Short mmCIF file of N, CA, C and O in Angstrom, two decimals:
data_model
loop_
_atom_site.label_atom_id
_atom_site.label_comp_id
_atom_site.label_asym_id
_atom_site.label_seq_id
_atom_site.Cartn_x
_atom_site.Cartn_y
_atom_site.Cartn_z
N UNK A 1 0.85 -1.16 0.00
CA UNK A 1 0.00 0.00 0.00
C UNK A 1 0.90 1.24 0.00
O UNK A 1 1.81 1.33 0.82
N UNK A 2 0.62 2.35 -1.08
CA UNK A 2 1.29 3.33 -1.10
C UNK A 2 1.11 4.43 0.38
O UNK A 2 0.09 4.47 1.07
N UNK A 3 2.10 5.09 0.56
CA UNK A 3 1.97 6.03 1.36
C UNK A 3 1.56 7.46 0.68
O UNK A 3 2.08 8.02 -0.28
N UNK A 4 0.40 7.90 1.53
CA UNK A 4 0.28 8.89 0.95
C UNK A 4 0.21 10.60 2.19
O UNK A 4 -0.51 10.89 3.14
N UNK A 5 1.48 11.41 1.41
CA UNK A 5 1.81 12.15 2.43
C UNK A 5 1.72 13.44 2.67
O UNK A 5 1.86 14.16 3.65
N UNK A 6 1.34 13.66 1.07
CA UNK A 6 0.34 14.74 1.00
C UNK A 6 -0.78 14.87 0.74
O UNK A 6 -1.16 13.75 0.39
N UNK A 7 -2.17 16.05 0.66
CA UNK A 7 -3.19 15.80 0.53
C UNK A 7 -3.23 15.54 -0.91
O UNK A 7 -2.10 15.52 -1.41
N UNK A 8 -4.27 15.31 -1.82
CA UNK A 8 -4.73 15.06 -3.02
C UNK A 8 -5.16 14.32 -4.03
O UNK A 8 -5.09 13.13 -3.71
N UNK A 9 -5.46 14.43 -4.80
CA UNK A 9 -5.79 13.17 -5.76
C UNK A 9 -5.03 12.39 -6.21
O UNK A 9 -4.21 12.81 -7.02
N UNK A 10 -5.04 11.12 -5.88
CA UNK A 10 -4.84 10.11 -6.46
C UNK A 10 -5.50 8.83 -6.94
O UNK A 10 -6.45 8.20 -6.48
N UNK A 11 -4.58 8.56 -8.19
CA UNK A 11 -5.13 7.35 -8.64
C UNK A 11 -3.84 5.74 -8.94
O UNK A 11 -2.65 5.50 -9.14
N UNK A 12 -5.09 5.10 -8.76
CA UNK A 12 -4.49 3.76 -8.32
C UNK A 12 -5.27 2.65 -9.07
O UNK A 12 -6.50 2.71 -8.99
N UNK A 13 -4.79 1.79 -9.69
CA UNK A 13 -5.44 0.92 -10.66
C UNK A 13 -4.86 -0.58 -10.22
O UNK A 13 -3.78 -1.14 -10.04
N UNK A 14 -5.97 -0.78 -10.17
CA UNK A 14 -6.04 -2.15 -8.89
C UNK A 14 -7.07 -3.79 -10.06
O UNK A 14 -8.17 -3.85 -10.62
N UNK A 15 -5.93 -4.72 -9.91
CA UNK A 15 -6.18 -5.93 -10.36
C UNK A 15 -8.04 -6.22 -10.59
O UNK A 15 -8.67 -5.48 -9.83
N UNK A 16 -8.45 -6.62 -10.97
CA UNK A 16 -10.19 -7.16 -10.88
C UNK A 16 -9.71 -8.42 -11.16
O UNK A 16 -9.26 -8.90 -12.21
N UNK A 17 -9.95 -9.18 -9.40
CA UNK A 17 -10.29 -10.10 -8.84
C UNK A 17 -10.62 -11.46 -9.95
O UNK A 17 -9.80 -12.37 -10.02
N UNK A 18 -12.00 -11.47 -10.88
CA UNK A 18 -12.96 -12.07 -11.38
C UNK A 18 -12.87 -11.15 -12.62
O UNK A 18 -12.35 -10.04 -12.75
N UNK A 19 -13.73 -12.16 -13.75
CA UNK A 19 -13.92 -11.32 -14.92
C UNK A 19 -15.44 -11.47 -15.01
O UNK A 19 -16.18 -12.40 -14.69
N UNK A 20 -15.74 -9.92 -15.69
CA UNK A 20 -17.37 -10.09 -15.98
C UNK A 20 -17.79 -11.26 -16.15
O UNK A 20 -16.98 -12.19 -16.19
N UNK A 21 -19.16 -11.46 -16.27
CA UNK A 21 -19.82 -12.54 -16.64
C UNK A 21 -19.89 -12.37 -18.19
O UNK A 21 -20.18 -11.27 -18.66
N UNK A 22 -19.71 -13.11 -18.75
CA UNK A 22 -20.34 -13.27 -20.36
C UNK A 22 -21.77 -13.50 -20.62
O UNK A 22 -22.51 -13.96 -19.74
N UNK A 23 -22.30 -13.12 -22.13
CA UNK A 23 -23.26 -13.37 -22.16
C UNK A 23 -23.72 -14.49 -22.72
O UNK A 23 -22.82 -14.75 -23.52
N UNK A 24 -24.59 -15.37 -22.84
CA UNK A 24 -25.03 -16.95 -23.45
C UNK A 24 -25.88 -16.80 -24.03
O UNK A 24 -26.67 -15.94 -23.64
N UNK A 25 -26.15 -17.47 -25.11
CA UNK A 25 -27.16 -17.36 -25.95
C UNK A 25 -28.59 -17.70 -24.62
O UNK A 25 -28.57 -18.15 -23.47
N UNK A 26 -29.68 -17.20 -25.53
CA UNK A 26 -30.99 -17.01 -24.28
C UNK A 26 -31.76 -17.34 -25.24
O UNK A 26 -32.69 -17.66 -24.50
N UNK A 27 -32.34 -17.64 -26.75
CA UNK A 27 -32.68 -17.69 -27.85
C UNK A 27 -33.58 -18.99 -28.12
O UNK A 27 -34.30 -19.00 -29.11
N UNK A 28 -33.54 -20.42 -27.00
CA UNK A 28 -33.63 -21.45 -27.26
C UNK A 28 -35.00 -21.36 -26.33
O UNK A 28 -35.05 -20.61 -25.36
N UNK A 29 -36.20 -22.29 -26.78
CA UNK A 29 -37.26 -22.05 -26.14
C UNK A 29 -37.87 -23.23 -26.28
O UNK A 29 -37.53 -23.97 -27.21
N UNK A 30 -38.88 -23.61 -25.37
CA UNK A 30 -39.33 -24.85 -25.24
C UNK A 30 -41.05 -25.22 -25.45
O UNK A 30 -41.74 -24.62 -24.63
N UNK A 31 -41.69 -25.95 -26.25
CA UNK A 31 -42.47 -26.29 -26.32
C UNK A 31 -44.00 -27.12 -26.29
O UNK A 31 -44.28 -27.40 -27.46
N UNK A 32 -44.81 -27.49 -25.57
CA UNK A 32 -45.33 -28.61 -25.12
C UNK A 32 -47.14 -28.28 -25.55
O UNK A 32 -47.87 -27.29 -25.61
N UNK A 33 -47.23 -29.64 -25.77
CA UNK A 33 -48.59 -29.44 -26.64
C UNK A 33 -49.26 -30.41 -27.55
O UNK A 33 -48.76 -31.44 -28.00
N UNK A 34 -50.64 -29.87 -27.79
CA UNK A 34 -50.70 -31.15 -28.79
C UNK A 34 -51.15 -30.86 -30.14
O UNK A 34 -51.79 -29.89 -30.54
N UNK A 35 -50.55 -32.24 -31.04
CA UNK A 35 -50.37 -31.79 -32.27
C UNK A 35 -50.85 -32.69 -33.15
O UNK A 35 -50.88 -33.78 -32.59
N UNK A 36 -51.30 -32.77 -34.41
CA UNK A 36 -52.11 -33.94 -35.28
C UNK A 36 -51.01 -35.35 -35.78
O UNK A 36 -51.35 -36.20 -36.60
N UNK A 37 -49.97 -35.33 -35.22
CA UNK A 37 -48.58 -36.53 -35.25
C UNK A 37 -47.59 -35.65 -35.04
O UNK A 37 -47.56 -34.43 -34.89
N UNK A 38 -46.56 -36.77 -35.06
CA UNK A 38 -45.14 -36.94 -34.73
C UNK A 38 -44.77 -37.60 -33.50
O UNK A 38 -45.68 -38.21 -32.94
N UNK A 39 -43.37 -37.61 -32.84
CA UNK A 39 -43.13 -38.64 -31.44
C UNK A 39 -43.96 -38.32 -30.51
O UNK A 39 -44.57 -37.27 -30.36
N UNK A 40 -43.96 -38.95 -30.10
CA UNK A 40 -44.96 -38.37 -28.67
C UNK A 40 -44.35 -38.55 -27.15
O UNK A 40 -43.77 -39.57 -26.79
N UNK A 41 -44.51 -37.74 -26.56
CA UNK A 41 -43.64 -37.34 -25.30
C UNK A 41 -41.71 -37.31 -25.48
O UNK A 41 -40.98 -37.77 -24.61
N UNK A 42 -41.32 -36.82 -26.48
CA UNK A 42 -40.12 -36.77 -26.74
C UNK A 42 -39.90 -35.74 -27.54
O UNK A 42 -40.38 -35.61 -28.67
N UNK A 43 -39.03 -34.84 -26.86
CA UNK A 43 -38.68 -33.38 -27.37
C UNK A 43 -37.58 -33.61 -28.53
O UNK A 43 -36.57 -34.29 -28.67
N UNK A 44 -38.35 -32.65 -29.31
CA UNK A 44 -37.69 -33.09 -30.40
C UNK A 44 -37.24 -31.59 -31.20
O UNK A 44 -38.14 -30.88 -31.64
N UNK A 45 -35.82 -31.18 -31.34
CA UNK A 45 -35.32 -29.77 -32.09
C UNK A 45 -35.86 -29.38 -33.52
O UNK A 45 -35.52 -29.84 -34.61
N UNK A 46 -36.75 -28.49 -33.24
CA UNK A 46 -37.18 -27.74 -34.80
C UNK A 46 -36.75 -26.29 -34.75
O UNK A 46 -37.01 -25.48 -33.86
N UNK A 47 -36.11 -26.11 -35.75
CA UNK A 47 -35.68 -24.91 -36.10
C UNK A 47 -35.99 -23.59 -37.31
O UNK A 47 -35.21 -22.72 -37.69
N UNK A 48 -37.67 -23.88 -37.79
CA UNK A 48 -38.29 -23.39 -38.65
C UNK A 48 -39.82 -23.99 -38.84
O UNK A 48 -40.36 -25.09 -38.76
N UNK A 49 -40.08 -23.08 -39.04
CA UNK A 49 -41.61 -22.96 -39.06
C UNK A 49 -42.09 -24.64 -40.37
O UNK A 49 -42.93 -25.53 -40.20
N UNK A 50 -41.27 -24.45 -41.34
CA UNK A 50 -41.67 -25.57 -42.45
C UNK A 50 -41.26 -27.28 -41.53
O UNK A 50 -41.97 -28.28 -41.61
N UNK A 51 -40.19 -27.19 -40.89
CA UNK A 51 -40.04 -28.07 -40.21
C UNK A 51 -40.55 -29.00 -39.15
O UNK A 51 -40.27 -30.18 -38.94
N UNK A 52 -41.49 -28.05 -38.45
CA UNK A 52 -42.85 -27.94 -37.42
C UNK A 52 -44.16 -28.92 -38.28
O UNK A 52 -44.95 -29.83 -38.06
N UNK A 53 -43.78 -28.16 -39.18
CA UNK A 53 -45.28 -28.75 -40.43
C UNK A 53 -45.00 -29.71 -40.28
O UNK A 53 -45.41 -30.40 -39.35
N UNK A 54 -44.07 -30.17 -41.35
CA UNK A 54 -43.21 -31.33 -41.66
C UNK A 54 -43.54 -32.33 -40.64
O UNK A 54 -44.39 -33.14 -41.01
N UNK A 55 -43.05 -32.51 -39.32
CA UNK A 55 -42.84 -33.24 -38.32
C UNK A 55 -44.13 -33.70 -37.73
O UNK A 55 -44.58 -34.83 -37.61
N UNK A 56 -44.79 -32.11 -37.29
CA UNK A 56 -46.09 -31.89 -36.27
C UNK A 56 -47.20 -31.70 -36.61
O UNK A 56 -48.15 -31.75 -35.83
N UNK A 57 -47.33 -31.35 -38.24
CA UNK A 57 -48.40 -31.07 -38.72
C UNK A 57 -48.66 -29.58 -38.53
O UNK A 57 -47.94 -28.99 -37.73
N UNK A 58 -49.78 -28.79 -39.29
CA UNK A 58 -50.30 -27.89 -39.21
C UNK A 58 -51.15 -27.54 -38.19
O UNK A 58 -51.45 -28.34 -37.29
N UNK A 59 -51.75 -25.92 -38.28
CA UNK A 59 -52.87 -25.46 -36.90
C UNK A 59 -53.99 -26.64 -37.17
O UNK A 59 -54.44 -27.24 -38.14
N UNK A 60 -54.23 -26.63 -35.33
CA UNK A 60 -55.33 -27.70 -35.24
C UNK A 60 -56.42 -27.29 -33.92
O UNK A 60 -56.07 -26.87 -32.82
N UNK A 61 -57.65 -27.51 -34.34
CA UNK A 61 -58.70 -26.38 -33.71
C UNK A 61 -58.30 -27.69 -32.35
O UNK A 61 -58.12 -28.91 -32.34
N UNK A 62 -58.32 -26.17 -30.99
CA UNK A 62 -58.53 -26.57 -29.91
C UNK A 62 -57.35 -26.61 -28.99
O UNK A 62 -57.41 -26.64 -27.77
N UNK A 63 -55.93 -26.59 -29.95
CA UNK A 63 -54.49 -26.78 -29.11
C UNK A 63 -53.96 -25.38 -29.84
O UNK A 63 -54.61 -24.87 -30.75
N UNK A 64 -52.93 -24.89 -29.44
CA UNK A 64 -52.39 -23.61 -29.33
C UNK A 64 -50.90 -23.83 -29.62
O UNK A 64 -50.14 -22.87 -29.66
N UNK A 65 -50.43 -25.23 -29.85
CA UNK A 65 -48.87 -25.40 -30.10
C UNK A 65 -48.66 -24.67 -31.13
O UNK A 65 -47.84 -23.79 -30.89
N UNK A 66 -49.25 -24.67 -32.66
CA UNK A 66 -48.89 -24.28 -34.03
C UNK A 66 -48.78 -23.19 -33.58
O UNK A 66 -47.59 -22.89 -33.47
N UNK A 67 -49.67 -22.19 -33.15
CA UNK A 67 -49.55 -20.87 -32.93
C UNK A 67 -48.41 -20.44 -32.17
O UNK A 67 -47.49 -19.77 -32.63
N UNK A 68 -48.53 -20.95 -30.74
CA UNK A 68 -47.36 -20.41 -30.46
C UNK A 68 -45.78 -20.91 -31.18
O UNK A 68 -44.73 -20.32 -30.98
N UNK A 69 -45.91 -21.80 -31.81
CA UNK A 69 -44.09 -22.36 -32.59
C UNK A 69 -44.48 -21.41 -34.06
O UNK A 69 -43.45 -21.07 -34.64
N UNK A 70 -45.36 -21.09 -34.51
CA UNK A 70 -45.35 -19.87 -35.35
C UNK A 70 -44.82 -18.50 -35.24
O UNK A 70 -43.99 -17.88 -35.90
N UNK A 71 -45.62 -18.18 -34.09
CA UNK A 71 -45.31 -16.88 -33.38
C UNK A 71 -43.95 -16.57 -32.77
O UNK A 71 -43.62 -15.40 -32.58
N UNK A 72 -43.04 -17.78 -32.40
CA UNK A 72 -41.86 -17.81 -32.20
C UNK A 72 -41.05 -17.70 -33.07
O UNK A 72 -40.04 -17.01 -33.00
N UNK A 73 -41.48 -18.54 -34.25
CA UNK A 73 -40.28 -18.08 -35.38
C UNK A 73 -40.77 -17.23 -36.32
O UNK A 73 -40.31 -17.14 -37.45
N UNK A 74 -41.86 -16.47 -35.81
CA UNK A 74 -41.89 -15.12 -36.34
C UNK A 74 -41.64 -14.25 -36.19
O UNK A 74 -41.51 -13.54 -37.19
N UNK A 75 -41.36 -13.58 -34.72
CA UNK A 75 -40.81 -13.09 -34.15
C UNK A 75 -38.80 -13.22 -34.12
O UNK A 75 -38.08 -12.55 -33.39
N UNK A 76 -38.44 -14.01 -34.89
CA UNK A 76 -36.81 -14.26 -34.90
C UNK A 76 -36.88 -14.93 -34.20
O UNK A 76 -35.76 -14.84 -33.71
N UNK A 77 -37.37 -15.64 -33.67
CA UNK A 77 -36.63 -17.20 -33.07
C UNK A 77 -35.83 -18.45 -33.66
O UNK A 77 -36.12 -18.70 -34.83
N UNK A 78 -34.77 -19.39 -32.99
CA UNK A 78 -33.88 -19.64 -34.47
C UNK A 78 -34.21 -21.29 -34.13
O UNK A 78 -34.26 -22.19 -34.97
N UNK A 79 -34.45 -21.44 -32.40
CA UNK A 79 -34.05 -22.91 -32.27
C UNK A 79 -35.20 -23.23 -31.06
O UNK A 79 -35.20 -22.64 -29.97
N UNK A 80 -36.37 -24.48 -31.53
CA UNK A 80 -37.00 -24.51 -30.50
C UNK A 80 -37.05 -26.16 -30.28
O UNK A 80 -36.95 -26.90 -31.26
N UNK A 81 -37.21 -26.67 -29.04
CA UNK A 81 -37.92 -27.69 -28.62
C UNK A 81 -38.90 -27.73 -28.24
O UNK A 81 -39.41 -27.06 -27.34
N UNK A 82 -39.66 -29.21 -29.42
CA UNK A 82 -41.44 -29.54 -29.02
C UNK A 82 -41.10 -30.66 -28.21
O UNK A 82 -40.01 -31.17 -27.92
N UNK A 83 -42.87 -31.07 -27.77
CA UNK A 83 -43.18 -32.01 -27.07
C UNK A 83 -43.89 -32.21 -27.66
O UNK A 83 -44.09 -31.09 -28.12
N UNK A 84 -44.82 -33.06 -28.28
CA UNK A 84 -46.00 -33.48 -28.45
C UNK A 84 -47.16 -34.25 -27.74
O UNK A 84 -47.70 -35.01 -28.54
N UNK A 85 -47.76 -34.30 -26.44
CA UNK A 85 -48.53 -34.76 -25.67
C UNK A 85 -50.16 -35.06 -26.21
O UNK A 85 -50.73 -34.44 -27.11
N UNK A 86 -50.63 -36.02 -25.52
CA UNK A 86 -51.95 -36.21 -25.79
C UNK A 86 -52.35 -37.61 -26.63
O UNK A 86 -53.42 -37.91 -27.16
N UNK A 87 -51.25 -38.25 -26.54
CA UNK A 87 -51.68 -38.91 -28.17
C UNK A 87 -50.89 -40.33 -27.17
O UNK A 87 -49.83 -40.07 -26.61
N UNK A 88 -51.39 -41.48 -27.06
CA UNK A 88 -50.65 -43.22 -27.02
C UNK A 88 -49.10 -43.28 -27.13
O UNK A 88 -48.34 -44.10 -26.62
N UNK A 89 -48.79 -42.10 -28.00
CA UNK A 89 -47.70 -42.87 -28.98
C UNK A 89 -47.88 -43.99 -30.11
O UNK A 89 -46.96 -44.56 -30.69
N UNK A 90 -49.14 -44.18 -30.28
CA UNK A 90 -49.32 -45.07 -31.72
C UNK A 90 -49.47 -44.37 -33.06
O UNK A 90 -49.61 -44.94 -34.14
N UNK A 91 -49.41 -42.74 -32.82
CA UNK A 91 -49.61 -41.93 -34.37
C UNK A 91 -50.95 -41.79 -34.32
O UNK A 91 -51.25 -41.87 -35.51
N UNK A 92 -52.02 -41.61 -33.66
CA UNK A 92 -53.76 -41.70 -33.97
C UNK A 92 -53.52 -40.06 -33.33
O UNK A 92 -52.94 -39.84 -32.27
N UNK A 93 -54.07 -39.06 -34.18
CA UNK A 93 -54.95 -38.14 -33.68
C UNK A 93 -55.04 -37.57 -32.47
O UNK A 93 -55.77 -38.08 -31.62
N UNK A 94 -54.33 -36.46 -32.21
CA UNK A 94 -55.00 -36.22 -30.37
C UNK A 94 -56.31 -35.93 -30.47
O UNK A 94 -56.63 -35.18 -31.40
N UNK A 95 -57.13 -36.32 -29.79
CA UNK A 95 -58.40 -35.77 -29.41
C UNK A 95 -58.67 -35.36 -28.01
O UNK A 95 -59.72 -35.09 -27.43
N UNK A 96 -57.54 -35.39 -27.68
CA UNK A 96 -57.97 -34.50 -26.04
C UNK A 96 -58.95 -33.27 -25.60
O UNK A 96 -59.77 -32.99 -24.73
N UNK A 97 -58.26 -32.65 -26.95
CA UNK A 97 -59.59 -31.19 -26.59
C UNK A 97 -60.95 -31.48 -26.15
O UNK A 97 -61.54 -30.96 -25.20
N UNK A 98 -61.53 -32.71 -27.24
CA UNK A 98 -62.67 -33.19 -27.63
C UNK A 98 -63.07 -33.89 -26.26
O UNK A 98 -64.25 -33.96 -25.92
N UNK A 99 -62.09 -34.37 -25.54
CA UNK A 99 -62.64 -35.33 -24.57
C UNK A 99 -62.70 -34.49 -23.02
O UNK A 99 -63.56 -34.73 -22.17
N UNK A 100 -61.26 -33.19 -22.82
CA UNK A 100 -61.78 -32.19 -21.83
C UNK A 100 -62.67 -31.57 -22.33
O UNK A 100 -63.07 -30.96 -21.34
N UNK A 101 -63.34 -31.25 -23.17
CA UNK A 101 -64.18 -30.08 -23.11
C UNK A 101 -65.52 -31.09 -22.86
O UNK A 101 -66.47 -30.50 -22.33
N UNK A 102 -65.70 -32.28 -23.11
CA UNK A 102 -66.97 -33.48 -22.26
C UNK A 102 -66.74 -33.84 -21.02
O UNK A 102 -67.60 -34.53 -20.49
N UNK A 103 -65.85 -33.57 -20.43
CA UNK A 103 -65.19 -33.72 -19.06
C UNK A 103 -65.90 -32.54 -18.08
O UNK A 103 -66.59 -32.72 -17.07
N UNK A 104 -65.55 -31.38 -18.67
CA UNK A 104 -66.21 -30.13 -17.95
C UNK A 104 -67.36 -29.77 -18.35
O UNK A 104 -68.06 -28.95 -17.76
N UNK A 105 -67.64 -30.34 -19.33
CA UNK A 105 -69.85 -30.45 -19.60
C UNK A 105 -70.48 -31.51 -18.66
O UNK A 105 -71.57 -31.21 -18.17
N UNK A 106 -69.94 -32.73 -18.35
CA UNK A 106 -70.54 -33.85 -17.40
C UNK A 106 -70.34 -32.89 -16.47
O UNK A 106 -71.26 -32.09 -16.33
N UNK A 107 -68.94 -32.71 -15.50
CA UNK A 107 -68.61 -31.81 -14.03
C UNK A 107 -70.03 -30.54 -14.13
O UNK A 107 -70.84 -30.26 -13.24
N UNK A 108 -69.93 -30.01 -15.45
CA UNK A 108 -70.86 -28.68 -14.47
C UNK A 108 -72.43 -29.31 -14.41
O UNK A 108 -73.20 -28.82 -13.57
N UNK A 109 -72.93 -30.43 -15.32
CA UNK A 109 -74.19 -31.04 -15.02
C UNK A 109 -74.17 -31.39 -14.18
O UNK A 109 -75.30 -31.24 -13.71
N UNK A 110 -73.37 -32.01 -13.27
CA UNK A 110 -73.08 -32.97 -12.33
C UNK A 110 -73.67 -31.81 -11.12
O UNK A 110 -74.66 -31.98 -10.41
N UNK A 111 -72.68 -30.50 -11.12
CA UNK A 111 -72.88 -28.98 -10.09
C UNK A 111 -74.10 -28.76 -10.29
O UNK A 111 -74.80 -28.97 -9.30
N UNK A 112 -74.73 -28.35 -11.37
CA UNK A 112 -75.97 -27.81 -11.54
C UNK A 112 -77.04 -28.25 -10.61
O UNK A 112 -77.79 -27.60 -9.87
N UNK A 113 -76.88 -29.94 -10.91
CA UNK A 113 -78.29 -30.89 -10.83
C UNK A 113 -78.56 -30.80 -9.68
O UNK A 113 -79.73 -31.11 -9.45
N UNK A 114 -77.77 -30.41 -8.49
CA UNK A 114 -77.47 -31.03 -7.17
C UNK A 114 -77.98 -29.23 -6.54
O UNK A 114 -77.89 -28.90 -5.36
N UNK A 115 -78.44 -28.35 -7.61
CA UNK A 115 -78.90 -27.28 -7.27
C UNK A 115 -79.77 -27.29 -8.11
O UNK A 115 -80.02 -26.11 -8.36
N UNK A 116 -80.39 -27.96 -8.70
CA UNK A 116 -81.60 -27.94 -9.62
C UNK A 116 -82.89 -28.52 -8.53
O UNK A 116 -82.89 -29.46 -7.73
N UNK A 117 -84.02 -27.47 -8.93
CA UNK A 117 -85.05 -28.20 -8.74
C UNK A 117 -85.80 -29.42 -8.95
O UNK A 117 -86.08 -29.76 -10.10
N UNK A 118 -86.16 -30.09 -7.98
CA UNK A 118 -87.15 -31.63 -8.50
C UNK A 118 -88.30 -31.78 -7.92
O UNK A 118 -88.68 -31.27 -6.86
N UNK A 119 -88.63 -32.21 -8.34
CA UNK A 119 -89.99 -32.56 -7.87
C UNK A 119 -90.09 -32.80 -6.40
O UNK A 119 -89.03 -33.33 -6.05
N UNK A 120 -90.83 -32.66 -5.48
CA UNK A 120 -91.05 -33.17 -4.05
C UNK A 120 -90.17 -31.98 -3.54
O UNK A 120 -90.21 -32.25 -2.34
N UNK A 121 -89.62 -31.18 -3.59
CA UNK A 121 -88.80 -30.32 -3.10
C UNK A 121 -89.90 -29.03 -2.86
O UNK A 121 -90.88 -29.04 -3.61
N UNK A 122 -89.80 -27.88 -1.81
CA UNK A 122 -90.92 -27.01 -1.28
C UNK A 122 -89.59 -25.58 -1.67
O UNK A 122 -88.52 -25.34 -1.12
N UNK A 123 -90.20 -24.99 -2.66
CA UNK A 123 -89.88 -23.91 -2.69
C UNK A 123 -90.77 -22.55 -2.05
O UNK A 123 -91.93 -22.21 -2.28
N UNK A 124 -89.70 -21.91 -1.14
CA UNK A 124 -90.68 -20.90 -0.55
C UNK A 124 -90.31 -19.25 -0.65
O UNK A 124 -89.14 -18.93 -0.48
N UNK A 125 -90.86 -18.69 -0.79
CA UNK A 125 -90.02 -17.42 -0.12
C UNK A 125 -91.17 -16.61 0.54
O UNK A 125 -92.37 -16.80 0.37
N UNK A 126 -90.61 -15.72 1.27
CA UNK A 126 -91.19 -15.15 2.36
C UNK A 126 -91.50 -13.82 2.04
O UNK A 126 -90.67 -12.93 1.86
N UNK A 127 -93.36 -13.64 1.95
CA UNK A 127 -93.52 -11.92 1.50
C UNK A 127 -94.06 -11.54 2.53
O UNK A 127 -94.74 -10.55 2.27
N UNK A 128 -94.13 -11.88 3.84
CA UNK A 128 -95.05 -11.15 5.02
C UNK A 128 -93.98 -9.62 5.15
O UNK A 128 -94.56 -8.54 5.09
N UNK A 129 -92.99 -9.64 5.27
CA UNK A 129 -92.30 -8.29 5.28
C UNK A 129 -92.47 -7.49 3.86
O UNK A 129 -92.24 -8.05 2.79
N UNK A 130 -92.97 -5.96 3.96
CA UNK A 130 -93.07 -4.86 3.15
C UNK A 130 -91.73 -4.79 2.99
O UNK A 130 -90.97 -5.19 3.88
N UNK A 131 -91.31 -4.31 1.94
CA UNK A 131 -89.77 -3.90 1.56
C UNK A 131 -89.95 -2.73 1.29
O UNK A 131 -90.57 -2.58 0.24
N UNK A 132 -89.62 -1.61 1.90
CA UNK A 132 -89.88 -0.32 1.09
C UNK A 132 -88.17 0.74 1.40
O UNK A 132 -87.34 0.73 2.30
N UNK A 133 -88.30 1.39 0.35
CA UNK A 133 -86.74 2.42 0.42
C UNK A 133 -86.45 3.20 1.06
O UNK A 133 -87.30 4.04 0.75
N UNK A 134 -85.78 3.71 1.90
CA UNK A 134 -85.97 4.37 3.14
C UNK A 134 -85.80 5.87 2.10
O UNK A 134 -85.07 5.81 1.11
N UNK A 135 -86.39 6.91 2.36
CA UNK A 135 -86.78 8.09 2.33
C UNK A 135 -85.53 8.54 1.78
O UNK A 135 -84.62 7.86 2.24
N UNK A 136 -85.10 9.45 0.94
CA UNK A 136 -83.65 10.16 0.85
C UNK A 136 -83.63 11.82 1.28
O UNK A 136 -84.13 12.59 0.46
N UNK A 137 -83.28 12.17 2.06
CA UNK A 137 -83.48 13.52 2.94
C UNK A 137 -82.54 14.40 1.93
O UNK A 137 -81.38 14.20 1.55
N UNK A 138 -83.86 15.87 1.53
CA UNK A 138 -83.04 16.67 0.55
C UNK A 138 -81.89 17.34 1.58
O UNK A 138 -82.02 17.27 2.80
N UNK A 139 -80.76 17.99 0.94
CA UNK A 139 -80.06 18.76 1.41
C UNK A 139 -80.70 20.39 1.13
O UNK A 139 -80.98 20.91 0.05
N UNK A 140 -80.78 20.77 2.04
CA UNK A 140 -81.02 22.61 2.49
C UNK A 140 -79.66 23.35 1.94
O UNK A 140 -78.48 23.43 2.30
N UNK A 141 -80.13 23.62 1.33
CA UNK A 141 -78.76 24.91 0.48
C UNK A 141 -79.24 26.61 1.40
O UNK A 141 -80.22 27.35 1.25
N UNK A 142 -78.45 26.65 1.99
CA UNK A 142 -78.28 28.57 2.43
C UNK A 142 -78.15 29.44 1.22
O UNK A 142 -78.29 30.64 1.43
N UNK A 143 -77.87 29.00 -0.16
CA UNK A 143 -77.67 29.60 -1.26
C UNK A 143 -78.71 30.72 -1.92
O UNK A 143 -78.46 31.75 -2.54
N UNK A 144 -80.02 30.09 -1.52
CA UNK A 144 -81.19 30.15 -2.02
C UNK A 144 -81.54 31.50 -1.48
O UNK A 144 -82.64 31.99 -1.73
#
């Protein structure tokens, strides 16, 4: 350590310990979903929109994969991994949409019924009490 023996500025240029961090590619994005074929439950690298086709097939009403692996490499995206879910693994068709969206039509019949009226049941309500609005009191202005 230098001595310092008069007042003033100084400068002193001192080792750095560590070096910045670098930066890493961040570019790579991941995908999961279902799609009209390809592997199933095994991520698999597509790197263009024609390639997606190719592999996964085109948009398919009810799943949101095409769109979003569209929207990614439309946006400049260069390198993505899919999943393809929903499907055996024998190559048949996902039809999952088809089978949650009968899943949550049975569940809310199921809620409803159990608040539905039936027969033998006494519906009542009670009119012996008048309901009336209580009065609204003008305000007096000194203005006047």
């Amino acid at each position: 350590m230098p001595n310092y023996l008069s007042p003033g500025v100084y400068v002193e240029e001192v080792q750095a310990a560590s070096r910045p961090i670098e930066g890493v590619g961040t570019a790579v994005a991941a995908f999961v979903g279902l799609a009209q074929r390809g592997p199933a439950n095994t991520p698999l690298m597509v790197t263009n929109w024609t390639q997606f086709v190719t592999t996964f097939g085109d948009f398919m009403e009810g799943s949101y994969l095409a769109h979003a692996v569209y929207g990614f490499f439309l946006n400049g995206g260069t390198t993505a991994y899919v999943v393809r879910i929903g499907a055996d693994g024998a190559g048949r068709r996902a039809d999952c949409p088809t089978r949650a969206a009968e899943l949550h039509r049975t569940r809310a019949r199921r809620r409803s019924a159990s608040w539905r009226w039936r027969p033998g049941r006494l519906a009542t309500t009670s009119l012996s009490k008048s309901v009336t609005r209580p009065s609204r009191a003008r305000a007096s202005s000194s203005w006047s």
